PDB file of C-alpha atoms in Angstrom:
ATOM      1  CA  UNK A1107    -130.146 101.836  33.050  1.00 32.00           C
ATOM      2  CA  UNK A1108    -133.824 102.597  33.634  1.00 32.00           C
ATOM      3  CA  UNK A1109    -134.776 103.492  37.200  1.00 38.00           C
ATOM      4  CA  UNK A1110    -137.999 105.107  38.279  1.00 35.00           C
ATOM      5  CA  UNK A1111    -139.222 106.106  41.708  1.00 37.00           C
ATOM      6  CA  UNK A1112    -142.797 105.056  41.074  1.00 39.00           C
ATOM      7  CA  UNK A1113    -143.856 101.866  39.280  1.00 36.00           C
ATOM      8  CA  UNK A1114    -147.359 101.842  40.771  1.00 40.00           C
ATOM      9  CA  UNK A1115    -149.194 102.488  37.527  1.00 38.00           C
ATOM     10  CA  UNK A1116    -147.161  99.980  35.556  1.00 35.00           C
ATOM     11  CA  UNK A1117    -147.621  97.241  38.134  1.00 37.00           C
ATOM     12  CA  UNK A1118    -151.161  98.161  39.106  1.00 39.00           C
ATOM     13  CA  UNK A1119    -152.478  94.767  38.064  1.00 34.00           C
ATOM     14  CA  UNK A1120    -150.225  93.135  40.670  1.00 37.00           C
ATOM     15  CA  UNK A1121    -150.838  95.809  43.334  1.00 39.00           C
ATOM     16  CA  UNK A1122    -147.128  96.550  43.319  1.00 42.00           C
ATOM     17  CA  UNK A1123    -145.811  99.722  44.931  1.00 44.00           C
ATOM     18  CA  UNK A1124    -142.239 100.798  44.273  1.00 46.00           C
ATOM     19  CA  UNK A1125    -140.981 102.480  47.409  1.00 48.00           C
ATOM     20  CA  UNK A1126    -137.570 103.719  46.325  1.00 56.00           C
ATOM     21  CA  UNK A1127    -135.235 104.183  43.405  1.00 61.00           C
ATOM     22  CA  UNK A1128    -132.799 101.480  44.546  1.00 61.00           C
ATOM     23  CA  UNK A1129    -135.566  98.867  44.598  1.00 62.00           C
ATOM     24  CA  UNK A1130    -136.607  99.860  41.100  1.00 62.00           C
ATOM     25  CA  UNK A1131    -133.029  99.597  39.876  1.00 65.00           C
ATOM     26  CA  UNK A1132    -132.883  96.028  41.152  1.00 60.00           C
ATOM     27  CA  UNK A1133    -136.182  95.157  39.501  1.00 55.00           C
ATOM     28  CA  UNK A1134    -135.041  96.572  36.153  1.00 59.00           C
ATOM     29  CA  UNK A1135    -131.350  95.686  36.041  1.00 72.00           C
ATOM     30  CA  UNK A1136    -130.239  92.814  38.224  1.00 89.00           C
ATOM     31  CA  UNK A1137    -131.719  90.039  36.152  1.00 92.00           C
ATOM     32  CA  UNK A1138    -130.265  86.509  35.982  1.00 94.00           C
ATOM     33  CA  UNK A1139    -126.978  86.538  34.052  1.00 92.00           C
ATOM     34  CA  UNK A1140    -126.470  82.779  33.914  1.00 94.00           C
ATOM     35  CA  UNK A1141    -128.672  79.902  32.843  1.00 94.00           C
ATOM     36  CA  UNK A1142    -128.692  76.726  34.923  1.00 96.00           C
ATOM     37  CA  UNK A1143    -130.107  74.105  32.589  1.00 93.00           C
ATOM     38  CA  UNK A1144    -131.289  71.747  35.313  1.00 95.00           C
ATOM     39  CA  UNK A1145    -132.443  74.225  37.942  1.00 97.00           C
ATOM     40  CA  UNK A1146    -135.329  72.981  40.039  1.00 96.00           C
ATOM     41  CA  UNK A1147    -137.685  74.458  42.599  1.00 95.00           C
ATOM     42  CA  UNK A1148    -137.208  72.449  45.780  1.00 96.00           C
ATOM     43  CA  UNK A1149    -139.797  72.296  48.548  1.00 93.00           C
ATOM     44  CA  UNK A1150    -143.043  72.772  46.638  1.00 86.00           C
ATOM     45  CA  UNK A1151    -144.497  75.079  44.011  1.00 79.00           C
ATOM     46  CA  UNK A1152    -145.427  78.093  46.102  1.00 70.00           C
ATOM     47  CA  UNK A1153    -144.085  81.477  44.991  1.00 69.00           C
ATOM     48  CA  UNK A1154    -143.144  82.639  48.478  1.00 67.00           C
ATOM     49  CA  UNK A1155    -141.446  81.491  51.660  1.00 77.00           C
ATOM     50  CA  UNK A1156    -140.211  77.911  51.807  1.00 83.00           C
ATOM     51  CA  UNK A1157    -139.375  76.611  48.306  1.00 91.00           C
ATOM     52  CA  UNK A1158    -136.111  77.679  46.667  1.00 94.00           C
ATOM     53  CA  UNK A1159    -134.575  77.300  43.216  1.00 96.00           C
ATOM     54  CA  UNK A1160    -131.500  75.055  43.240  1.00 97.00           C
ATOM     55  CA  UNK A1161    -129.049  74.584  40.390  1.00 97.00           C
ATOM     56  CA  UNK A1162    -128.445  70.936  39.456  1.00 96.00           C
ATOM     57  CA  UNK A1163    -129.592  69.288  42.713  1.00 96.00           C
ATOM     58  CA  UNK A1164    -128.675  65.890  41.240  1.00 94.00           C
ATOM     59  CA  UNK A1165    -125.021  66.948  41.265  1.00 95.00           C
ATOM     60  CA  UNK A1166    -125.163  67.596  45.007  1.00 96.00           C
ATOM     61  CA  UNK A1167    -125.954  63.953  45.690  1.00 94.00           C
ATOM     62  CA  UNK A1168    -123.052  62.833  43.488  1.00 95.00           C
ATOM     63  CA  UNK A1169    -120.626  65.265  45.124  1.00 96.00           C
ATOM     64  CA  UNK A1170    -121.670  64.071  48.571  1.00 97.00           C
ATOM     65  CA  UNK A1171    -121.052  60.471  47.554  1.00 96.00           C
ATOM     66  CA  UNK A1172    -117.614  61.305  46.132  1.00 97.00           C
ATOM     67  CA  UNK A1173    -116.589  63.204  49.262  1.00 97.00           C
ATOM     68  CA  UNK A1174    -117.685  60.343  51.485  1.00 95.00           C
ATOM     69  CA  UNK A1175    -115.684  57.903  49.358  1.00 96.00           C
ATOM     70  CA  UNK A1176    -112.526  59.980  49.820  1.00 95.00           C
ATOM     71  CA  UNK A1177    -113.127  60.679  53.506  1.00 96.00           C
ATOM     72  CA  UNK A1178    -115.710  58.650  55.473  1.00 94.00           C
ATOM     73  CA  UNK A1179    -115.737  61.361  58.161  1.00 94.00           C
ATOM     74  CA  UNK A1180    -116.801  64.042  55.691  1.00 96.00           C
ATOM     75  CA  UNK A1181    -120.441  65.143  56.185  1.00 96.00           C
ATOM     76  CA  UNK A1182    -120.969  64.730  52.451  1.00 96.00           C
ATOM     77  CA  UNK A1183    -123.345  67.621  51.838  1.00 97.00           C
ATOM     78  CA  UNK A1184    -123.895  70.588  54.171  1.00 98.00           C
ATOM     79  CA  UNK A1185    -126.814  73.016  54.017  1.00 98.00           C
ATOM     80  CA  UNK A1186    -127.285  76.146  56.149  1.00 98.00           C
ATOM     81  CA  UNK A1187    -130.832  77.519  56.437  1.00 97.00           C
ATOM     82  CA  UNK A1188    -130.865  80.913  58.141  1.00 97.00           C
ATOM     83  CA  UNK A1189    -134.338  82.095  59.172  1.00 94.00           C
ATOM     84  CA  UNK A1190    -136.698  79.133  58.954  1.00 89.00           C
ATOM     85  CA  UNK A1191    -139.749  80.612  60.692  1.00 91.00           C
ATOM     86  CA  UNK A1192    -140.816  77.026  61.372  1.00 94.00           C
ATOM     87  CA  UNK A1193    -141.148  76.200  57.659  1.00 94.00           C
ATOM     88  CA  UNK A1194    -139.173  73.061  56.782  1.00 96.00           C
ATOM     89  CA  UNK A1195    -140.573  72.460  53.307  1.00 96.00           C
ATOM     90  CA  UNK A1196    -137.246  73.208  51.653  1.00 96.00           C
ATOM     91  CA  UNK A1197    -135.286  70.831  53.883  1.00 97.00           C
ATOM     92  CA  UNK A1198    -137.866  68.100  53.339  1.00 97.00           C
ATOM     93  CA  UNK A1199    -137.730  68.726  49.604  1.00 97.00           C
ATOM     94  CA  UNK A1200    -133.943  68.523  49.517  1.00 97.00           C
ATOM     95  CA  UNK A1201    -133.988  65.269  51.444  1.00 97.00           C
ATOM     96  CA  UNK A1202    -136.487  63.833  48.981  1.00 96.00           C
ATOM     97  CA  UNK A1203    -134.376  65.074  46.077  1.00 96.00           C
ATOM     98  CA  UNK A1204    -130.949  63.761  47.136  1.00 96.00           C
ATOM     99  CA  UNK A1205    -131.966  60.963  49.500  1.00 96.00           C
ATOM    100  CA  UNK A1206    -132.318  60.587  53.289  1.00 96.00           C
ATOM    101  CA  UNK A1207    -129.130  61.245  55.233  1.00 95.00           C
ATOM    102  CA  UNK A1208    -127.168  62.554  52.242  1.00 96.00           C
ATOM    103  CA  UNK A1209    -127.140  66.149  53.479  1.00 97.00           C
ATOM    104  CA  UNK A1210    -126.506  67.601  56.906  1.00 98.00           C
ATOM    105  CA  UNK A1211    -128.942  70.438  57.641  1.00 98.00           C
ATOM    106  CA  UNK A1212    -128.214  73.279  60.042  1.00 98.00           C
ATOM    107  CA  UNK A1213    -131.298  75.405  60.604  1.00 98.00           C
ATOM    108  CA  UNK A1214    -131.234  78.752  62.423  1.00 98.00           C
ATOM    109  CA  UNK A1215    -133.979  80.908  63.864  1.00 97.00           C
ATOM    110  CA  UNK A1216    -134.585  83.222  66.814  1.00 95.00           C
ATOM    111  CA  UNK A1217    -137.623  81.213  67.864  1.00 96.00           C
ATOM    112  CA  UNK A1218    -137.331  77.637  69.029  1.00 96.00           C
ATOM    113  CA  UNK A1219    -138.729  75.297  66.376  1.00 97.00           C
ATOM    114  CA  UNK A1220    -136.825  72.229  67.540  1.00 97.00           C
ATOM    115  CA  UNK A1221    -139.921  70.133  68.263  1.00 97.00           C
ATOM    116  CA  UNK A1222    -141.530  71.093  64.979  1.00 96.00           C
ATOM    117  CA  UNK A1223    -138.343  70.186  63.139  1.00 97.00           C
ATOM    118  CA  UNK A1224    -138.160  66.802  64.856  1.00 97.00           C
ATOM    119  CA  UNK A1225    -141.748  66.112  63.787  1.00 97.00           C
ATOM    120  CA  UNK A1226    -140.602  66.326  60.156  1.00 96.00           C
ATOM    121  CA  UNK A1227    -138.280  63.354  60.722  1.00 97.00           C
ATOM    122  CA  UNK A1228    -135.515  64.878  58.600  1.00 97.00           C
ATOM    123  CA  UNK A1229    -132.342  62.854  59.014  1.00 97.00           C
ATOM    124  CA  UNK A1230    -129.215  64.719  60.112  1.00 97.00           C
ATOM    125  CA  UNK A1231    -131.086  67.967  60.789  1.00 98.00           C
ATOM    126  CA  UNK A1232    -129.949  70.255  63.619  1.00 98.00           C
ATOM    127  CA  UNK A1233    -131.752  73.310  64.949  1.00 98.00           C
ATOM    128  CA  UNK A1234    -129.856  76.297  66.382  1.00 97.00           C
ATOM    129  CA  UNK A1235    -131.788  79.000  68.214  1.00 97.00           C
ATOM    130  CA  UNK A1236    -129.918  82.134  67.262  1.00 97.00           C
ATOM    131  CA  UNK A1237    -129.956  84.763  64.550  1.00 96.00           C
ATOM    132  CA  UNK A1238    -127.252  85.886  62.152  1.00 97.00           C
ATOM    133  CA  UNK A1239    -125.541  89.143  63.055  1.00 96.00           C
ATOM    134  CA  UNK A1240    -122.573  91.130  61.838  1.00 96.00           C
ATOM    135  CA  UNK A1241    -119.305  89.432  62.692  1.00 97.00           C
ATOM    136  CA  UNK A1242    -117.268  91.148  65.410  1.00 95.00           C
ATOM    137  CA  UNK A1243    -113.633  91.014  64.220  1.00 93.00           C
ATOM    138  CA  UNK A1244    -112.430  91.241  67.828  1.00 93.00           C
ATOM    139  CA  UNK A1245    -114.132  88.001  68.880  1.00 92.00           C
ATOM    140  CA  UNK A1246    -111.855  84.988  68.800  1.00 92.00           C
ATOM    141  CA  UNK A1247    -113.864  82.503  70.844  1.00 93.00           C
ATOM    142  CA  UNK A1248    -117.661  83.014  70.733  1.00 95.00           C
ATOM    143  CA  UNK A1249    -119.531  82.791  74.023  1.00 93.00           C
ATOM    144  CA  UNK A1250    -122.463  80.356  74.108  1.00 90.00           C
ATOM    145  CA  UNK A1251    -126.028  81.496  74.783  1.00 92.00           C
ATOM    146  CA  UNK A1252    -126.168  84.662  72.696  1.00 95.00           C
ATOM    147  CA  UNK A1253    -129.129  85.728  70.549  1.00 96.00           C
ATOM    148  CA  UNK A1254    -126.976  86.636  67.544  1.00 96.00           C
ATOM    149  CA  UNK A1255    -123.723  85.322  66.149  1.00 97.00           C
ATOM    150  CA  UNK A1256    -121.653  86.360  63.188  1.00 97.00           C
ATOM    151  CA  UNK A1257    -121.128  83.740  60.511  1.00 98.00           C
ATOM    152  CA  UNK A1258    -117.528  83.095  61.524  1.00 97.00           C
ATOM    153  CA  UNK A1259    -118.675  82.594  65.130  1.00 97.00           C
ATOM    154  CA  UNK A1260    -121.337  80.210  63.849  1.00 98.00           C
ATOM    155  CA  UNK A1261    -118.743  78.230  61.918  1.00 97.00           C
ATOM    156  CA  UNK A1262    -116.687  77.878  65.092  1.00 97.00           C
ATOM    157  CA  UNK A1263    -119.657  76.900  67.257  1.00 97.00           C
ATOM    158  CA  UNK A1264    -120.568  74.133  64.791  1.00 97.00           C
ATOM    159  CA  UNK A1265    -116.949  72.968  64.534  1.00 96.00           C
ATOM    160  CA  UNK A1266    -116.984  73.617  60.787  1.00 97.00           C
ATOM    161  CA  UNK A1267    -113.665  75.440  60.613  1.00 96.00           C
ATOM    162  CA  UNK A1268    -112.152  72.648  58.517  1.00 95.00           C
ATOM    163  CA  UNK A1269    -115.218  72.197  56.327  1.00 97.00           C
ATOM    164  CA  UNK A1270    -114.376  72.693  52.662  1.00 96.00           C
ATOM    165  CA  UNK A1271    -117.830  73.486  51.307  1.00 97.00           C
ATOM    166  CA  UNK A1272    -121.293  74.673  52.289  1.00 98.00           C
ATOM    167  CA  UNK A1273    -123.311  73.328  49.382  1.00 98.00           C
ATOM    168  CA  UNK A1274    -126.320  75.580  49.935  1.00 98.00           C
ATOM    169  CA  UNK A1275    -126.518  78.758  52.005  1.00 98.00           C
ATOM    170  CA  UNK A1276    -130.211  79.642  52.203  1.00 97.00           C
ATOM    171  CA  UNK A1277    -130.990  82.865  54.020  1.00 96.00           C
ATOM    172  CA  UNK A1278    -134.176  84.792  54.762  1.00 94.00           C
ATOM    173  CA  UNK A1279    -133.339  86.946  57.771  1.00 92.00           C
ATOM    174  CA  UNK A1280    -135.578  90.009  57.371  1.00 86.00           C
ATOM    175  CA  UNK A1281    -132.949  92.531  56.199  1.00 90.00           C
ATOM    176  CA  UNK A1282    -129.890  91.139  58.014  1.00 94.00           C
ATOM    177  CA  UNK A1283    -128.529  90.302  54.552  1.00 95.00           C
ATOM    178  CA  UNK A1284    -127.582  93.948  54.021  1.00 95.00           C
ATOM    179  CA  UNK A1285    -125.363  94.113  57.106  1.00 94.00           C
ATOM    180  CA  UNK A1286    -123.864  90.611  56.910  1.00 96.00           C
ATOM    181  CA  UNK A1287    -123.228  89.811  53.238  1.00 96.00           C
ATOM    182  CA  UNK A1288    -119.532  90.700  53.361  1.00 96.00           C
ATOM    183  CA  UNK A1289    -119.101  88.181  56.178  1.00 97.00           C
ATOM    184  CA  UNK A1290    -120.414  85.350  53.981  1.00 97.00           C
ATOM    185  CA  UNK A1291    -117.176  85.113  52.006  1.00 96.00           C
ATOM    186  CA  UNK A1292    -114.658  86.272  54.614  1.00 95.00           C
ATOM    187  CA  UNK A1293    -111.458  84.352  55.394  1.00 94.00           C
ATOM    188  CA  UNK A1294    -112.181  81.273  57.494  1.00 94.00           C
ATOM    189  CA  UNK A1295    -115.621  80.710  55.950  1.00 97.00           C
ATOM    190  CA  UNK A1296    -116.108  77.514  53.924  1.00 97.00           C
ATOM    191  CA  UNK A1297    -116.713  78.079  50.243  1.00 96.00           C
ATOM    192  CA  UNK A1298    -120.423  78.416  49.418  1.00 97.00           C
ATOM    193  CA  UNK A1299    -121.450  76.698  46.210  1.00 98.00           C
ATOM    194  CA  UNK A1300    -124.943  78.199  46.071  1.00 98.00           C
ATOM    195  CA  UNK A1301    -126.586  81.134  47.836  1.00 98.00           C
ATOM    196  CA  UNK A1302    -130.368  81.438  47.950  1.00 97.00           C
ATOM    197  CA  UNK A1303    -131.322  84.766  49.529  1.00 96.00           C
ATOM    198  CA  UNK A1304    -134.463  86.822  49.926  1.00 93.00           C
ATOM    199  CA  UNK A1305    -133.702  90.522  49.611  1.00 92.00           C
ATOM    200  CA  UNK A1306    -135.924  92.874  51.582  1.00 89.00           C
ATOM    201  CA  UNK A1307    -136.809  96.497  50.711  1.00 84.00           C
ATOM    202  CA  UNK A1308    -133.534  97.281  48.976  1.00 81.00           C
ATOM    203  CA  UNK A1309    -131.539 100.044  50.717  1.00 80.00           C
ATOM    204  CA  UNK A1310    -128.467 101.880  49.395  1.00 78.00           C
ATOM    205  CA  UNK A1311    -126.367  98.798  50.199  1.00 78.00           C
ATOM    206  CA  UNK A1312    -128.140  96.835  47.457  1.00 88.00           C
ATOM    207  CA  UNK A1313    -125.872  97.826  44.572  1.00 89.00           C
ATOM    208  CA  UNK A1314    -122.634  97.066  46.517  1.00 91.00           C
ATOM    209  CA  UNK A1315    -124.275  93.746  47.458  1.00 94.00           C
ATOM    210  CA  UNK A1316    -124.562  92.638  43.814  1.00 93.00           C
ATOM    211  CA  UNK A1317    -121.115  93.973  42.954  1.00 92.00           C
ATOM    212  CA  UNK A1318    -119.570  92.164  45.905  1.00 94.00           C
ATOM    213  CA  UNK A1319    -121.151  88.829  45.028  1.00 95.00           C
ATOM    214  CA  UNK A1320    -120.008  89.035  41.418  1.00 92.00           C
ATOM    215  CA  UNK A1321    -116.487  89.960  42.500  1.00 92.00           C
ATOM    216  CA  UNK A1322    -116.614  86.944  44.827  1.00 94.00           C
ATOM    217  CA  UNK A1323    -117.303  84.677  41.850  1.00 94.00           C
ATOM    218  CA  UNK A1324    -121.097  84.360  41.826  1.00 96.00           C
ATOM    219  CA  UNK A1325    -123.608  84.556  39.011  1.00 96.00           C
ATOM    220  CA  UNK A1326    -127.375  85.022  39.257  1.00 96.00           C
ATOM    221  CA  UNK A1327    -129.304  82.084  37.836  1.00 97.00           C
ATOM    222  CA  UNK A1328    -132.789  82.786  39.170  1.00 96.00           C
ATOM    223  CA  UNK A1329    -134.910  85.691  40.388  1.00 94.00           C
ATOM    224  CA  UNK A1330    -138.537  86.022  41.404  1.00 89.00           C
ATOM    225  CA  UNK A1331    -140.626  88.234  43.699  1.00 84.00           C
ATOM    226  CA  UNK A1332    -141.971  86.768  46.914  1.00 82.00           C
ATOM    227  CA  UNK A1333    -145.673  87.597  46.650  1.00 75.00           C
ATOM    228  CA  UNK A1334    -146.891  85.421  49.506  1.00 68.00           C
ATOM    229  CA  UNK A1335    -146.860  87.987  52.295  1.00 64.00           C
ATOM    230  CA  UNK A1336    -145.803  91.273  50.723  1.00 63.00           C
ATOM    231  CA  UNK A1337    -146.298  93.663  47.835  1.00 68.00           C
ATOM    232  CA  UNK A1338    -143.377  92.505  45.729  1.00 68.00           C
ATOM    233  CA  UNK A1339    -140.701  94.479  47.566  1.00 77.00           C
ATOM    234  CA  UNK A1340    -139.061  91.208  48.669  1.00 86.00           C
ATOM    235  CA  UNK A1341    -137.201  89.404  45.907  1.00 89.00           C
ATOM    236  CA  UNK A1342    -135.751  85.896  45.888  1.00 92.00           C
ATOM    237  CA  UNK A1343    -132.359  85.491  44.231  1.00 95.00           C
ATOM    238  CA  UNK A1344    -130.349  82.351  43.550  1.00 97.00           C
ATOM    239  CA  UNK A1345    -126.578  82.591  43.067  1.00 98.00           C
ATOM    240  CA  UNK A1346    -124.067  80.001  41.888  1.00 98.00           C
ATOM    241  CA  UNK A1347    -120.311  80.110  42.356  1.00 97.00           C
ATOM    242  CA  UNK A1348    -118.257  79.563  39.205  1.00 95.00           C
ATOM    243  CA  UNK A1349    -114.557  79.165  38.508  1.00 89.00           C
ATOM    244  CA  UNK A1350    -112.550  82.370  38.151  1.00 81.00           C
ATOM    245  CA  UNK A1351    -111.799  81.383  34.545  1.00 82.00           C
ATOM    246  CA  UNK A1352    -115.434  82.021  33.663  1.00 82.00           C
ATOM    247  CA  UNK A1353    -115.170  85.669  34.702  1.00 79.00           C
ATOM    248  CA  UNK A1354    -111.733  86.226  33.147  1.00 77.00           C
ATOM    249  CA  UNK A1355    -113.011  84.873  29.823  1.00 73.00           C
ATOM    250  CA  UNK A1356    -116.051  87.116  30.018  1.00 70.00           C
ATOM    251  CA  UNK A1357    -113.824  90.143  30.673  1.00 70.00           C
ATOM    252  CA  UNK A1358    -111.658  89.261  27.670  1.00 74.00           C
ATOM    253  CA  UNK A1359    -114.732  88.972  25.432  1.00 74.00           C
ATOM    254  CA  UNK A1360    -116.063  92.293  26.710  1.00 70.00           C
ATOM    255  CA  UNK A1361    -112.737  94.028  26.073  1.00 75.00           C
ATOM    256  CA  UNK A1362    -112.564  92.640  22.540  1.00 74.00           C
ATOM    257  CA  UNK A1363    -116.094  93.833  21.884  1.00 74.00           C
ATOM    258  CA  UNK A1364    -115.277  97.326  23.170  1.00 74.00           C
ATOM    259  CA  UNK A1365    -112.133  97.513  21.036  1.00 70.00           C
TER     260      UNK A1365
END
């Protein structure tokens, strides 16, 4: 493991400043550990806010169709976008990729971008004016009108308690990821097939974050710095959930190699 507290000289050509050891560890060690053959950047070609890398988007359309065939009341495909900042390029891109009305979009932000969202004419898109906070385990029934809700509260407010799958969980919440990530996979939360997250200024919680996601069954299939509005200290990661057999086989191979 190679971690340095100052990468300024090495990254001088990109004006990159490494602020702490944890951030440098992420840059050097937490590379993609899985290859998604048909990954695709959705929402444009900009290396910054908005577009995200999705694994096999064509499969999402097929899954939605199959679910609808089994249960006409099923939403087909469900996407959560936490922290839109009024940028709907990803949602527009996904609709173009899988077809109008195939996915149900739930978009969250502290500011009210409802009118701007409606101008995009995205079918089955819903805007929710609240931010994501840490889930209070003592809350059974969330009260309406709050600025922040935990993910479990959000699931209840959207009547998604019986939902089997959130196909894409896209989150850019300006550091709330560090205090909420354990809530993403808590009991009562629908399984998340893909997680697209922007990590901000990695604190000490960063290493447990990666460990927790891997233990929850996720692999990293894409990584890139967001260089649109910052100095490279914000990094975009894309995670994909795999069957438990994948990880058990990998452990067996590792043990054999060690022996």
